[in-house]
mmCIF file of C-alpha atoms in Angstrom:
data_model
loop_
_atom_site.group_PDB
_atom_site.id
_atom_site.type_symbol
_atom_site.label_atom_id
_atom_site.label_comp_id
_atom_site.label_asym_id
_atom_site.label_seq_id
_atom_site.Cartn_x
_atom_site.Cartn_y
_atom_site.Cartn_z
ATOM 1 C CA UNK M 1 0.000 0.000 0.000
ATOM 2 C CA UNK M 2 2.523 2.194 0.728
ATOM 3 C CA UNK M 3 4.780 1.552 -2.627
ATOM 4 C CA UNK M 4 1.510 1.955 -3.891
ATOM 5 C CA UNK M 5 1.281 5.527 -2.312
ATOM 6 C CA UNK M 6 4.778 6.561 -3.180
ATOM 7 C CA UNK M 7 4.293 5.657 -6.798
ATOM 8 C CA UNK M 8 1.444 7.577 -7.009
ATOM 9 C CA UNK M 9 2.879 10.801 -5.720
ATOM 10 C CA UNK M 10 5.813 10.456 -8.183
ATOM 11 C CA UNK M 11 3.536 10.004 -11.414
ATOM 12 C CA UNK M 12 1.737 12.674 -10.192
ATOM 13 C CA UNK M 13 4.348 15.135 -9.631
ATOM 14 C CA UNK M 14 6.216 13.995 -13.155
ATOM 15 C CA UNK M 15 3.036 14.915 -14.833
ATOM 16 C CA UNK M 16 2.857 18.095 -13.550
ATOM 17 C CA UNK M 17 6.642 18.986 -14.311
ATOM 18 C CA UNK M 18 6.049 18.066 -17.835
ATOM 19 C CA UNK M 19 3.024 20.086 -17.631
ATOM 20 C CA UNK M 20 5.228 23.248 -16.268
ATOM 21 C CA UNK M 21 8.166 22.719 -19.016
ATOM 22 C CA UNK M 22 5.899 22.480 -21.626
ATOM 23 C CA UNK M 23 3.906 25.359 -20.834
ATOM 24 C CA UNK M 24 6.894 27.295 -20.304
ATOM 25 C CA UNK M 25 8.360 26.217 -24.034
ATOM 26 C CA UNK M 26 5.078 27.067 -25.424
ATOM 27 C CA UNK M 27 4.880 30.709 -23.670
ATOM 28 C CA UNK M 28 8.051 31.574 -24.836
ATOM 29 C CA UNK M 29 6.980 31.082 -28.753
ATOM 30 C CA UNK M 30 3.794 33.381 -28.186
ATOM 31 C CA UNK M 31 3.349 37.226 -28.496
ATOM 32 C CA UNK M 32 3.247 40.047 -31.299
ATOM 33 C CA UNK M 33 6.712 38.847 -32.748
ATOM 34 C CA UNK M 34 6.096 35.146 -34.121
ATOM 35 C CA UNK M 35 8.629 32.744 -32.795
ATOM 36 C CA UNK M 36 8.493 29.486 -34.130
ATOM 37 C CA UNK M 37 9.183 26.020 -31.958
ATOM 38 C CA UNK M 38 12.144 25.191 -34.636
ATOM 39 C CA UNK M 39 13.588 28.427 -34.303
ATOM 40 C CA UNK M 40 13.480 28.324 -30.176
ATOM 41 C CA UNK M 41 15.217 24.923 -30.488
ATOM 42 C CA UNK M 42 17.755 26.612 -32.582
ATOM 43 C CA UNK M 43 18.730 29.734 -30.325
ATOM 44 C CA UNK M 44 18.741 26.648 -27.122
ATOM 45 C CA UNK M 45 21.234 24.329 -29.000
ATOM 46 C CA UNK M 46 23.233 27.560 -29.788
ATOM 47 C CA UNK M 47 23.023 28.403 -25.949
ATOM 48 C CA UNK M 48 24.021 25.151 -25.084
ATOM 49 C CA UNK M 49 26.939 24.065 -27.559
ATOM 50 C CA UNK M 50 28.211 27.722 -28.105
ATOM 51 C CA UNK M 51 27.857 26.992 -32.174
ATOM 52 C CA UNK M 52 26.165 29.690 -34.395
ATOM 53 C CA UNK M 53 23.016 28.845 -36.015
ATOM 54 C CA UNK M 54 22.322 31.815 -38.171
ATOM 55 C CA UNK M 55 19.658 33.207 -35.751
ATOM 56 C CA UNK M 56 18.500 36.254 -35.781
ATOM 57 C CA UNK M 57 19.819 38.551 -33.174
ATOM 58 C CA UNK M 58 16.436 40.473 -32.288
ATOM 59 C CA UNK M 59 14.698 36.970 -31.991
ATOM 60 C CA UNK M 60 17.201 36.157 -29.104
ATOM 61 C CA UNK M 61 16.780 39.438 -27.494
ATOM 62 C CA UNK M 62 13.016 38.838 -27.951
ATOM 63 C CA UNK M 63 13.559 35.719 -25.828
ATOM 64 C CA UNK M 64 16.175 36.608 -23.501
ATOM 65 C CA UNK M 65 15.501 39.867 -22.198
ATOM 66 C CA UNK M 66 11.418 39.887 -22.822
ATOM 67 C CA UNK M 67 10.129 36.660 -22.785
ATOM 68 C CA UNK M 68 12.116 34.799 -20.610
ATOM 69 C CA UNK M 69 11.950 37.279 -17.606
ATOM 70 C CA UNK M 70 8.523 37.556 -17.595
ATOM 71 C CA UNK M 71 8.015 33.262 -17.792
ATOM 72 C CA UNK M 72 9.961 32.700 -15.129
ATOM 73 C CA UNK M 73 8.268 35.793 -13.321
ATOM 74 C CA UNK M 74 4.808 34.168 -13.833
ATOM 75 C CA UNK M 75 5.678 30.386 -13.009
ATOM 76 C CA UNK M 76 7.691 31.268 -9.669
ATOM 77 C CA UNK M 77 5.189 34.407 -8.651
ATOM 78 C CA UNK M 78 2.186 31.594 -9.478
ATOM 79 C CA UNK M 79 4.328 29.085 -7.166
ATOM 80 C CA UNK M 80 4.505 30.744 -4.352
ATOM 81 C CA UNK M 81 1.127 32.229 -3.968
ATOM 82 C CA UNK M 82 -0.145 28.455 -4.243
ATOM 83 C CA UNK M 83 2.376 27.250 -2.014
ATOM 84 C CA UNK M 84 1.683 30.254 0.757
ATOM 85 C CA UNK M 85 -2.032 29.556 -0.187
ATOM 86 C CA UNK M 86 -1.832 26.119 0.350
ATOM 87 C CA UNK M 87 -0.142 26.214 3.998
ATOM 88 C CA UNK M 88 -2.359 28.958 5.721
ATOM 89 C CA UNK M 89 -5.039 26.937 4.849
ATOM 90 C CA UNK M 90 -3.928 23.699 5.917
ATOM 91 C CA UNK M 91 -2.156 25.870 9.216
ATOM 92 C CA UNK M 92 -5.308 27.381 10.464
ATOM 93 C CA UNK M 93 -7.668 24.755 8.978
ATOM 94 C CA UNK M 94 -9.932 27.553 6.955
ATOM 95 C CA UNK M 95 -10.436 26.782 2.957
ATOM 96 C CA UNK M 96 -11.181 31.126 2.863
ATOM 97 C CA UNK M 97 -7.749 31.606 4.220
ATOM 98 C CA UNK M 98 -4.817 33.126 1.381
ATOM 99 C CA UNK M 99 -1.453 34.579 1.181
ATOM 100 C CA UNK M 100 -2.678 37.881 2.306
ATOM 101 C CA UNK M 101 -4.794 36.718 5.734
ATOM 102 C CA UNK M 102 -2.187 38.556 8.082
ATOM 103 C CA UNK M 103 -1.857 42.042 6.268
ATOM 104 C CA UNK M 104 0.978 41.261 3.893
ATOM 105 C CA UNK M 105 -0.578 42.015 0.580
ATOM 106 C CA UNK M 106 -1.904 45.223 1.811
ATOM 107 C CA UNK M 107 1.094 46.478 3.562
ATOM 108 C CA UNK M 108 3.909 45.705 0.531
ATOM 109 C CA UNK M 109 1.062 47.181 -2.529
ATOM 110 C CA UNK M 110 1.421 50.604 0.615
ATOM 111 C CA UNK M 111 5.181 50.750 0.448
ATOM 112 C CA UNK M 112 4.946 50.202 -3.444
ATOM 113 C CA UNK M 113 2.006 53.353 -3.628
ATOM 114 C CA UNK M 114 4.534 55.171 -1.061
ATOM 115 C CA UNK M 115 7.429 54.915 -3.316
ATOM 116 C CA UNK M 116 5.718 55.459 -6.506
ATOM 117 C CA UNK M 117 4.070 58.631 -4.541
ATOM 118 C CA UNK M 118 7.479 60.274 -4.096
ATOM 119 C CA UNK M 119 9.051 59.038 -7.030
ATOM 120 C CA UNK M 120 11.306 56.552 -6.218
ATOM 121 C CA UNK M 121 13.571 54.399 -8.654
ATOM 122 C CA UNK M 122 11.802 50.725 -9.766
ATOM 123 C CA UNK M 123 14.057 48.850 -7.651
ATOM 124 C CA UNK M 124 13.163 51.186 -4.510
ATOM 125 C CA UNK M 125 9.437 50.196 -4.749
ATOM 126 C CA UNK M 126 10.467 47.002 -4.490
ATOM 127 C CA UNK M 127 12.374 47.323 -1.409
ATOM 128 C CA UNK M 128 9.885 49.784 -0.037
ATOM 129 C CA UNK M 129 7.293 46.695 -0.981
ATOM 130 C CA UNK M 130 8.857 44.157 0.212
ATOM 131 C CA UNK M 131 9.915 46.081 3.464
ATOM 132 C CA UNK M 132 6.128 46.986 4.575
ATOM 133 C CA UNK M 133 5.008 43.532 3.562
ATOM 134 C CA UNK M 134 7.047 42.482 6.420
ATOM 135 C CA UNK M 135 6.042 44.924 8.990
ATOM 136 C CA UNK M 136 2.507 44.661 8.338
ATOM 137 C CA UNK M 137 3.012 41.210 9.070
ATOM 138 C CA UNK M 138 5.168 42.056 11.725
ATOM 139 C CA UNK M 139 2.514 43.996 13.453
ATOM 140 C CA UNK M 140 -0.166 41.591 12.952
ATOM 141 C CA UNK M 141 1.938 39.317 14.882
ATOM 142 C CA UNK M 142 2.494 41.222 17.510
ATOM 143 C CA UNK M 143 -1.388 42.521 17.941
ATOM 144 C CA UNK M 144 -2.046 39.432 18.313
ATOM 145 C CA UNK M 145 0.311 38.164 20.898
ATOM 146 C CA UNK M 146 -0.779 41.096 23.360
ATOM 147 C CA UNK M 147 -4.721 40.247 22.382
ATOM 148 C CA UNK M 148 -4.928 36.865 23.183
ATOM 149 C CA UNK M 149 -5.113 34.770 25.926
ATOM 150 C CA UNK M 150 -3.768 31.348 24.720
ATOM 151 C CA UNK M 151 -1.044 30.557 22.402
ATOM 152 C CA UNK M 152 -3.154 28.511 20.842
ATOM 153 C CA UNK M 153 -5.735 30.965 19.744
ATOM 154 C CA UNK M 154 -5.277 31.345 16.024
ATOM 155 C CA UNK M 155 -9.216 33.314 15.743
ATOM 156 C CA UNK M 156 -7.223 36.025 17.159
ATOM 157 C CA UNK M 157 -4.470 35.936 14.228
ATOM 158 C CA UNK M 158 -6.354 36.133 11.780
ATOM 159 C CA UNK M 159 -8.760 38.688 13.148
ATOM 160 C CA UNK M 160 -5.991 40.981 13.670
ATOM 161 C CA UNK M 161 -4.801 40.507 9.976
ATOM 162 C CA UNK M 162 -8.011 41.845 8.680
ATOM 163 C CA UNK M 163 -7.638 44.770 11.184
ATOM 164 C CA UNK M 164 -3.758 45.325 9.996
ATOM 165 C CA UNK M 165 -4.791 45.310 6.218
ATOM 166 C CA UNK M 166 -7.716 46.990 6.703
ATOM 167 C CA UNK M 167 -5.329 49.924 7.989
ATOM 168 C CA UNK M 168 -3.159 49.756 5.128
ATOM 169 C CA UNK M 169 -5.985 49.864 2.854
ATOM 170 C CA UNK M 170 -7.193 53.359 4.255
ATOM 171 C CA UNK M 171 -3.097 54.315 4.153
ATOM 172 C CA UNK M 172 -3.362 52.801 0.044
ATOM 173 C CA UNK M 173 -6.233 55.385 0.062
ATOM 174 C CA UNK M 174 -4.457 58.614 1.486
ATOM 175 C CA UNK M 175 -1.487 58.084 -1.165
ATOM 176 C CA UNK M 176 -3.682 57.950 -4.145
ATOM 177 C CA UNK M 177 -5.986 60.995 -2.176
ATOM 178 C CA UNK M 178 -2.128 62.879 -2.634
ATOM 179 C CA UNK M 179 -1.049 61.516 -5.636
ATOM 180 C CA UNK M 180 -0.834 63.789 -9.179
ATOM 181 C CA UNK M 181 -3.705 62.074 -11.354
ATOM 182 C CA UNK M 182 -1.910 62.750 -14.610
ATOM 183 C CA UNK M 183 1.523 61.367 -13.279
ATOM 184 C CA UNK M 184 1.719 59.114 -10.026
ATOM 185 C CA UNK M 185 -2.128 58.288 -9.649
ATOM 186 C CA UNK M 186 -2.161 56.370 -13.025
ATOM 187 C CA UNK M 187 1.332 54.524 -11.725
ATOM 188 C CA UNK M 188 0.197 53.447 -8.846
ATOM 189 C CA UNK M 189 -3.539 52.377 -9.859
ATOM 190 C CA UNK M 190 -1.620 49.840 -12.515
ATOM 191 C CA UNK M 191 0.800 48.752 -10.266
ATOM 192 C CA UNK M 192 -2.545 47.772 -8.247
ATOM 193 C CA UNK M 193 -3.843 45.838 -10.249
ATOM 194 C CA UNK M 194 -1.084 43.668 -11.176
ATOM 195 C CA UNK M 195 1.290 43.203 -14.211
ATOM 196 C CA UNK M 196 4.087 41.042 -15.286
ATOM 197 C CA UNK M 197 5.098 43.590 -18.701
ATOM 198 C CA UNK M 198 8.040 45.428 -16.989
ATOM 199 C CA UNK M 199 9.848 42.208 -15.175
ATOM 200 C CA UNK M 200 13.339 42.522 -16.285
ATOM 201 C CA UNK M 201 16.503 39.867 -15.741
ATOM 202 C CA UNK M 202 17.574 41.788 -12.631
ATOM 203 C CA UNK M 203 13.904 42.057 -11.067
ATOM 204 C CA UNK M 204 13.973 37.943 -11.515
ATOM 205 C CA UNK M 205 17.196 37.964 -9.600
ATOM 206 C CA UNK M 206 15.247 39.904 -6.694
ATOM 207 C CA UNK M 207 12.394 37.871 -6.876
ATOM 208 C CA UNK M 208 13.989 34.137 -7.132
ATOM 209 C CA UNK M 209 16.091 34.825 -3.879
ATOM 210 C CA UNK M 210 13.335 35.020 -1.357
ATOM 211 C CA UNK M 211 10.519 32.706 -3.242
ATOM 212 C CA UNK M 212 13.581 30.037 -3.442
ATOM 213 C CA UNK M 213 14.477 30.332 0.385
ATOM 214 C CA UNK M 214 11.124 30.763 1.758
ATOM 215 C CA UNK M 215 9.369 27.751 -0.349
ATOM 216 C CA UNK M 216 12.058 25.270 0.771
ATOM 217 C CA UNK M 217 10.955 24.932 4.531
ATOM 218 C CA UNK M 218 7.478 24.712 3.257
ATOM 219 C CA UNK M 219 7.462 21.815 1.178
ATOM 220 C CA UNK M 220 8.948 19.962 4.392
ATOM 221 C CA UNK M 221 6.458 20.543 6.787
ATOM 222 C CA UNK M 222 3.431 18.759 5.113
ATOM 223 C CA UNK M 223 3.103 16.098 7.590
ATOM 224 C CA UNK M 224 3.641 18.588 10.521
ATOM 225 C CA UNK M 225 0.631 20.332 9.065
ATOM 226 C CA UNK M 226 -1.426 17.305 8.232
ATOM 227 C CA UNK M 227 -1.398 16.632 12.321
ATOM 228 C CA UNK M 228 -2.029 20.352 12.776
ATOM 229 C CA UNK M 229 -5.488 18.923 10.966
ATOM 230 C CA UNK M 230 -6.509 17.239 14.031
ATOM 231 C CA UNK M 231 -5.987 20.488 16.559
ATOM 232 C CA UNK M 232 -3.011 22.434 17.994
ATOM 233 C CA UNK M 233 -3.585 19.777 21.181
ATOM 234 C CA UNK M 234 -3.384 16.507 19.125
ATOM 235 C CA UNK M 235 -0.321 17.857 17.428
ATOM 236 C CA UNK M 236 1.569 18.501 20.851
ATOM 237 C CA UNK M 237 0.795 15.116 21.449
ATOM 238 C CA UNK M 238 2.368 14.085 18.909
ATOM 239 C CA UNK M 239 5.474 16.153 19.543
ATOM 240 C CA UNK M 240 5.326 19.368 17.411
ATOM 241 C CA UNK M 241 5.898 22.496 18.512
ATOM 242 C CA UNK M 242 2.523 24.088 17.119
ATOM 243 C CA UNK M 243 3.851 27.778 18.203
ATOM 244 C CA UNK M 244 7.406 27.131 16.079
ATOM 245 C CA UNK M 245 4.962 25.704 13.322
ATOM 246 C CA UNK M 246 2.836 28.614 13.269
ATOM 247 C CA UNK M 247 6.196 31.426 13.471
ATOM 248 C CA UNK M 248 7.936 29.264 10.377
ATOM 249 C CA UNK M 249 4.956 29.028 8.052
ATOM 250 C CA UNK M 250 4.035 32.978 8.944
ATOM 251 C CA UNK M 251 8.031 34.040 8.167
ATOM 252 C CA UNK M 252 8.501 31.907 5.140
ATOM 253 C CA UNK M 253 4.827 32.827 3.746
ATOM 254 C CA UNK M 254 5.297 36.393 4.027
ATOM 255 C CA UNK M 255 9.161 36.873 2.554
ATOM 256 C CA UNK M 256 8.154 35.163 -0.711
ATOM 257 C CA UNK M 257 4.521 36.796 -0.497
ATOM 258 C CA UNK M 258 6.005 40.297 0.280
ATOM 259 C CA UNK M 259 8.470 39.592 -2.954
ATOM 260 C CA UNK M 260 5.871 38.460 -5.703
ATOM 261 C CA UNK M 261 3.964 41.423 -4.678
ATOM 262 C CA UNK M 262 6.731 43.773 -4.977
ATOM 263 C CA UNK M 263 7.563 42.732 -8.414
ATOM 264 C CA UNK M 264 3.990 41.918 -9.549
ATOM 265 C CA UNK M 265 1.803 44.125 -8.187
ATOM 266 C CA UNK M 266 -1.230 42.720 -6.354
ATOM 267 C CA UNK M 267 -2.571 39.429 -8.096
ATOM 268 C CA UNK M 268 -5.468 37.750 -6.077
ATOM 269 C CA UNK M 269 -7.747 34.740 -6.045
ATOM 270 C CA UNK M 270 -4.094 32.617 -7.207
ATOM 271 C CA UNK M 271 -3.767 31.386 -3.283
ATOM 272 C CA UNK M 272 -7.163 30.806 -2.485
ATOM 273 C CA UNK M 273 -8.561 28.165 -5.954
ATOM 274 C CA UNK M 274 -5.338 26.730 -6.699
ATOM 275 C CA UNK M 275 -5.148 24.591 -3.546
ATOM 276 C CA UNK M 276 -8.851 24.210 -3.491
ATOM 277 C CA UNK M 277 -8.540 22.773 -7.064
ATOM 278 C CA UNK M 278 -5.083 20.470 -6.282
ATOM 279 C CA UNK M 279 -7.086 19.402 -3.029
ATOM 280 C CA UNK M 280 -10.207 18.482 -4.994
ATOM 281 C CA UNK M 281 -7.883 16.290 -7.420
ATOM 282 C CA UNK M 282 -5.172 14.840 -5.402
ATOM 283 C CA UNK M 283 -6.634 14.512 -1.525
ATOM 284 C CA UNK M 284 -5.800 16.262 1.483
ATOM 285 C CA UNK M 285 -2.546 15.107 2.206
ATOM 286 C CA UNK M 286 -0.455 18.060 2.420
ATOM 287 C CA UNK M 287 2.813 16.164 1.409
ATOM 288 C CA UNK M 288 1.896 16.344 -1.798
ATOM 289 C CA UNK M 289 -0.850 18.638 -2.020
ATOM 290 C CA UNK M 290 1.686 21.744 -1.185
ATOM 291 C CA UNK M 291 4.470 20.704 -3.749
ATOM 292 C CA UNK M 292 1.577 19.653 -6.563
ATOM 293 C CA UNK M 293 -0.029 23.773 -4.964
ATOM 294 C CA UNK M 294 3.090 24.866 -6.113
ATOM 295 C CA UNK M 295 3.669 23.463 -9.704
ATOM 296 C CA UNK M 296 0.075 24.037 -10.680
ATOM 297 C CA UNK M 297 -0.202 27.774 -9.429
ATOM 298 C CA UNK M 298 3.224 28.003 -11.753
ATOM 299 C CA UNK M 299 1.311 26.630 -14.931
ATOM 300 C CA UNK M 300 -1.853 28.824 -13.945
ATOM 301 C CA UNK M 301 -0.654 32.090 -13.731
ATOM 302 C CA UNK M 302 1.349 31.352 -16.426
ATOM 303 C CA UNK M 303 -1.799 30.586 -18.985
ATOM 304 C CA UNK M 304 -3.193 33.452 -17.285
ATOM 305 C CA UNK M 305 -0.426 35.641 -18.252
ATOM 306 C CA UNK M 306 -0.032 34.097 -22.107
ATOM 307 C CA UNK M 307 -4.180 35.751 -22.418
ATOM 308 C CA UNK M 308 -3.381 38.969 -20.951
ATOM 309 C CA UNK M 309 -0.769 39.714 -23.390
ATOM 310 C CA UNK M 310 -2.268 37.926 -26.005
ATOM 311 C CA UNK M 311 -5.746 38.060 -26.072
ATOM 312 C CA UNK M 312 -6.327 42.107 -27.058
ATOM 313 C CA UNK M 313 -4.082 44.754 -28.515
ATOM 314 C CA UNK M 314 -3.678 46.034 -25.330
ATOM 315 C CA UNK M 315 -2.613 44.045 -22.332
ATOM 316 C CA UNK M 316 -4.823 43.130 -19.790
ATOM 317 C CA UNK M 317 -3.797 43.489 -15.343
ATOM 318 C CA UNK M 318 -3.588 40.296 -14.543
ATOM 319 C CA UNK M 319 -5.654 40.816 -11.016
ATOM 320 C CA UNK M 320 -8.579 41.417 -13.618
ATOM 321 C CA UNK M 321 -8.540 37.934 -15.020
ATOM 322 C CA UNK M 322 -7.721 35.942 -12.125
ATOM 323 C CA UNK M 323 -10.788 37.573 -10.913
ATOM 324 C CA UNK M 324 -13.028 36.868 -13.548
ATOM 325 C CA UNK M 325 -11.872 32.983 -13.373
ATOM 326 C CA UNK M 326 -11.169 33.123 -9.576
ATOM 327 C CA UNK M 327 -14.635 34.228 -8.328
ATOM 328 C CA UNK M 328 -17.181 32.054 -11.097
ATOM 329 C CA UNK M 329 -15.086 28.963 -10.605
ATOM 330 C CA UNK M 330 -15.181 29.443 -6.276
ATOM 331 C CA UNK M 331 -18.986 30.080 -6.430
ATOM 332 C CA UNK M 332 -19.072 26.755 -8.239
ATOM 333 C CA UNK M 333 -17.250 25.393 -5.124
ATOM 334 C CA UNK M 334 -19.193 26.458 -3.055
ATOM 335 C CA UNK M 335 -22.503 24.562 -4.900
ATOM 336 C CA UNK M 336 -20.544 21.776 -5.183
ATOM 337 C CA UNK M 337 -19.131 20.784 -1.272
ATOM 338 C CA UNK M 338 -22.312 22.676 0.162
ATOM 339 C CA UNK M 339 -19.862 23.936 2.938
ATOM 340 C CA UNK M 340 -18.186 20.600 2.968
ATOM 341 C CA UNK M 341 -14.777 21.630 2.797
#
């Protein structure tokens, strides 16, 4: 039963990292510029070997320094919002939980409306992001230790995440109040909404560093967190330190979190149906359901981002079509488990 098991997770995951490569390979071919499948095989095997093969140097700067960016943007941004997704849920044992329960989404897209506000340089706002990400986080944290009575009460968590963003949310809304409508306004309302069209080689470089470090200790807590499923007490019977549980999924969740949103912009509804959907087709074991969150979340937001560029003339934020597929496809869940989660 258990080889069984095992051989089941691994044709599961293969499938799903054959899924990821060849949605990658086929991204990279679409756009305005037609780039054929023979003449992306070509520009690889000169990569690779270092031998020329007549191709076109604006079709390799098309790929390189366009294309390739934003993929990899898309499929580790897509990762990690699954993967963060996929934890809080599992952590505090609430299918409406997502990446941006304790504040961080709300505090990083107010450092990014700060910095755009006062003109900072692109890679400022994404300090500034990524900075306030943290502390809202930070502070949630800390409202919540002095609020509650028991270690144990997570109600109190993620109450005080709601009152953090909240607060950030009314700070979002001073900054555009200031902000010059024909200048910084229009910045910062884009940047809101989400976009993948200015990732550059060096914004992957900032992004990859933190998703990379905080996904690891994630994908090796799964069977902490599938004890967490029977209550903080049965998992201290068990021997796991629910509080050092809680800290580590909190720290690692909000560093990559606080990163996609810093180069992305705000994308929602990616943290909250991907694990619903990997959870409706694999089962709840979190072993594999947070990897499997992760790969799938990857290929998603990837498709998602191959229609906003390619669907109209003009691009489409990609918070508008994760929407419009994020909140149809979650009323359907809702019919279909009747609660029954």
């Amino acid at each position: 039963m258990k080889k069984y098991s095992q051989n089941r997770e691994n044709i599961i995951m293969g499938v799903l990292i054959i899924a990821l490569v060849a949605t990658i390979i086929f991204s990279l071919t679409l756009g305005r510029y037609q780039i054929s499948f023979y003449q992306l095989y070509q520009l690889s095997l000169e990569k690779i070997t270092g031998q020329n093969q007549n191709i076109d140097a604006f079709v390799s700067k098309v790929i390189f320094e366009i294309r390739l960016p934003r993929v990899l943007a898309a499929v580790l941004i897509g990762g990690a919002l699954s993967i963060s997704g996929a934890v809080f849920q599992a952590l505090f044992r609430n299918p409406m939980v997502s990446a941006d329960i304790l504040g961080v989404t709300s505090g990083a897209a107010f450092g990014a409306s700060l910095g755009l506000l006062i003109g900072m340089a692109s890679w400022k706002v994404e300090v500034m992001a990524f900075a306030f990400g943290i502390i809202a986080v930070m502070s949630t944290y800390f409202l919540s230790s002095a609020a509650r009575r028991s270690s144990q009460n997570t109600l109190v968590l993620i109450l005080s995440g709601m009152v953090i963003g909240t607060l950030f949310k009314s700070f979002i809304s001073c900054v555009k109040y200031l902000a010059d409508p024909n200048d910084a306004l229009q910045a910062i309302t884009f940047w809101l909404m989400g976009s993948l069209a200015l990732i550059q080689l060096k914004d992957l470089l900032f992004l990859a560093v933190p998703v990379i470090l905080g996904s690891i200790p994630l994908l090796f807590i799964g069977w902490k967190l599938n004890a967490m499923a029977f209550g903080e007490e049965e998992a201290m019977a068990l021997g796991i330190h629910t509080e050092k549980l809680k800290i580590t999924v909190i720290i690692c969740s909000t560093i990559i979190t606080s990163a996609c949103v810093a180069i992305s912009g705000i994308i929602g509804w990616v943290g909250l149906i991907i694990p619903h959907l990997v959870r409706m087709a694999i089962g709840p074991d979190n072993r594999l359901l947070i990897p499997a969150s992760m790969l799938c979340g990857g290929i998603y937001l990837l498709v998602i981002d191959n229609i906003s560029r390619t669907l109209f003339s003009v691009e489409i934020p990609l918070s508008i079509l994760t929407s419009l597929i994020g909140t149809p496809f979650f009323i359907y869940l809702l019919f279909k488990t009747r609660g029954d989660w």
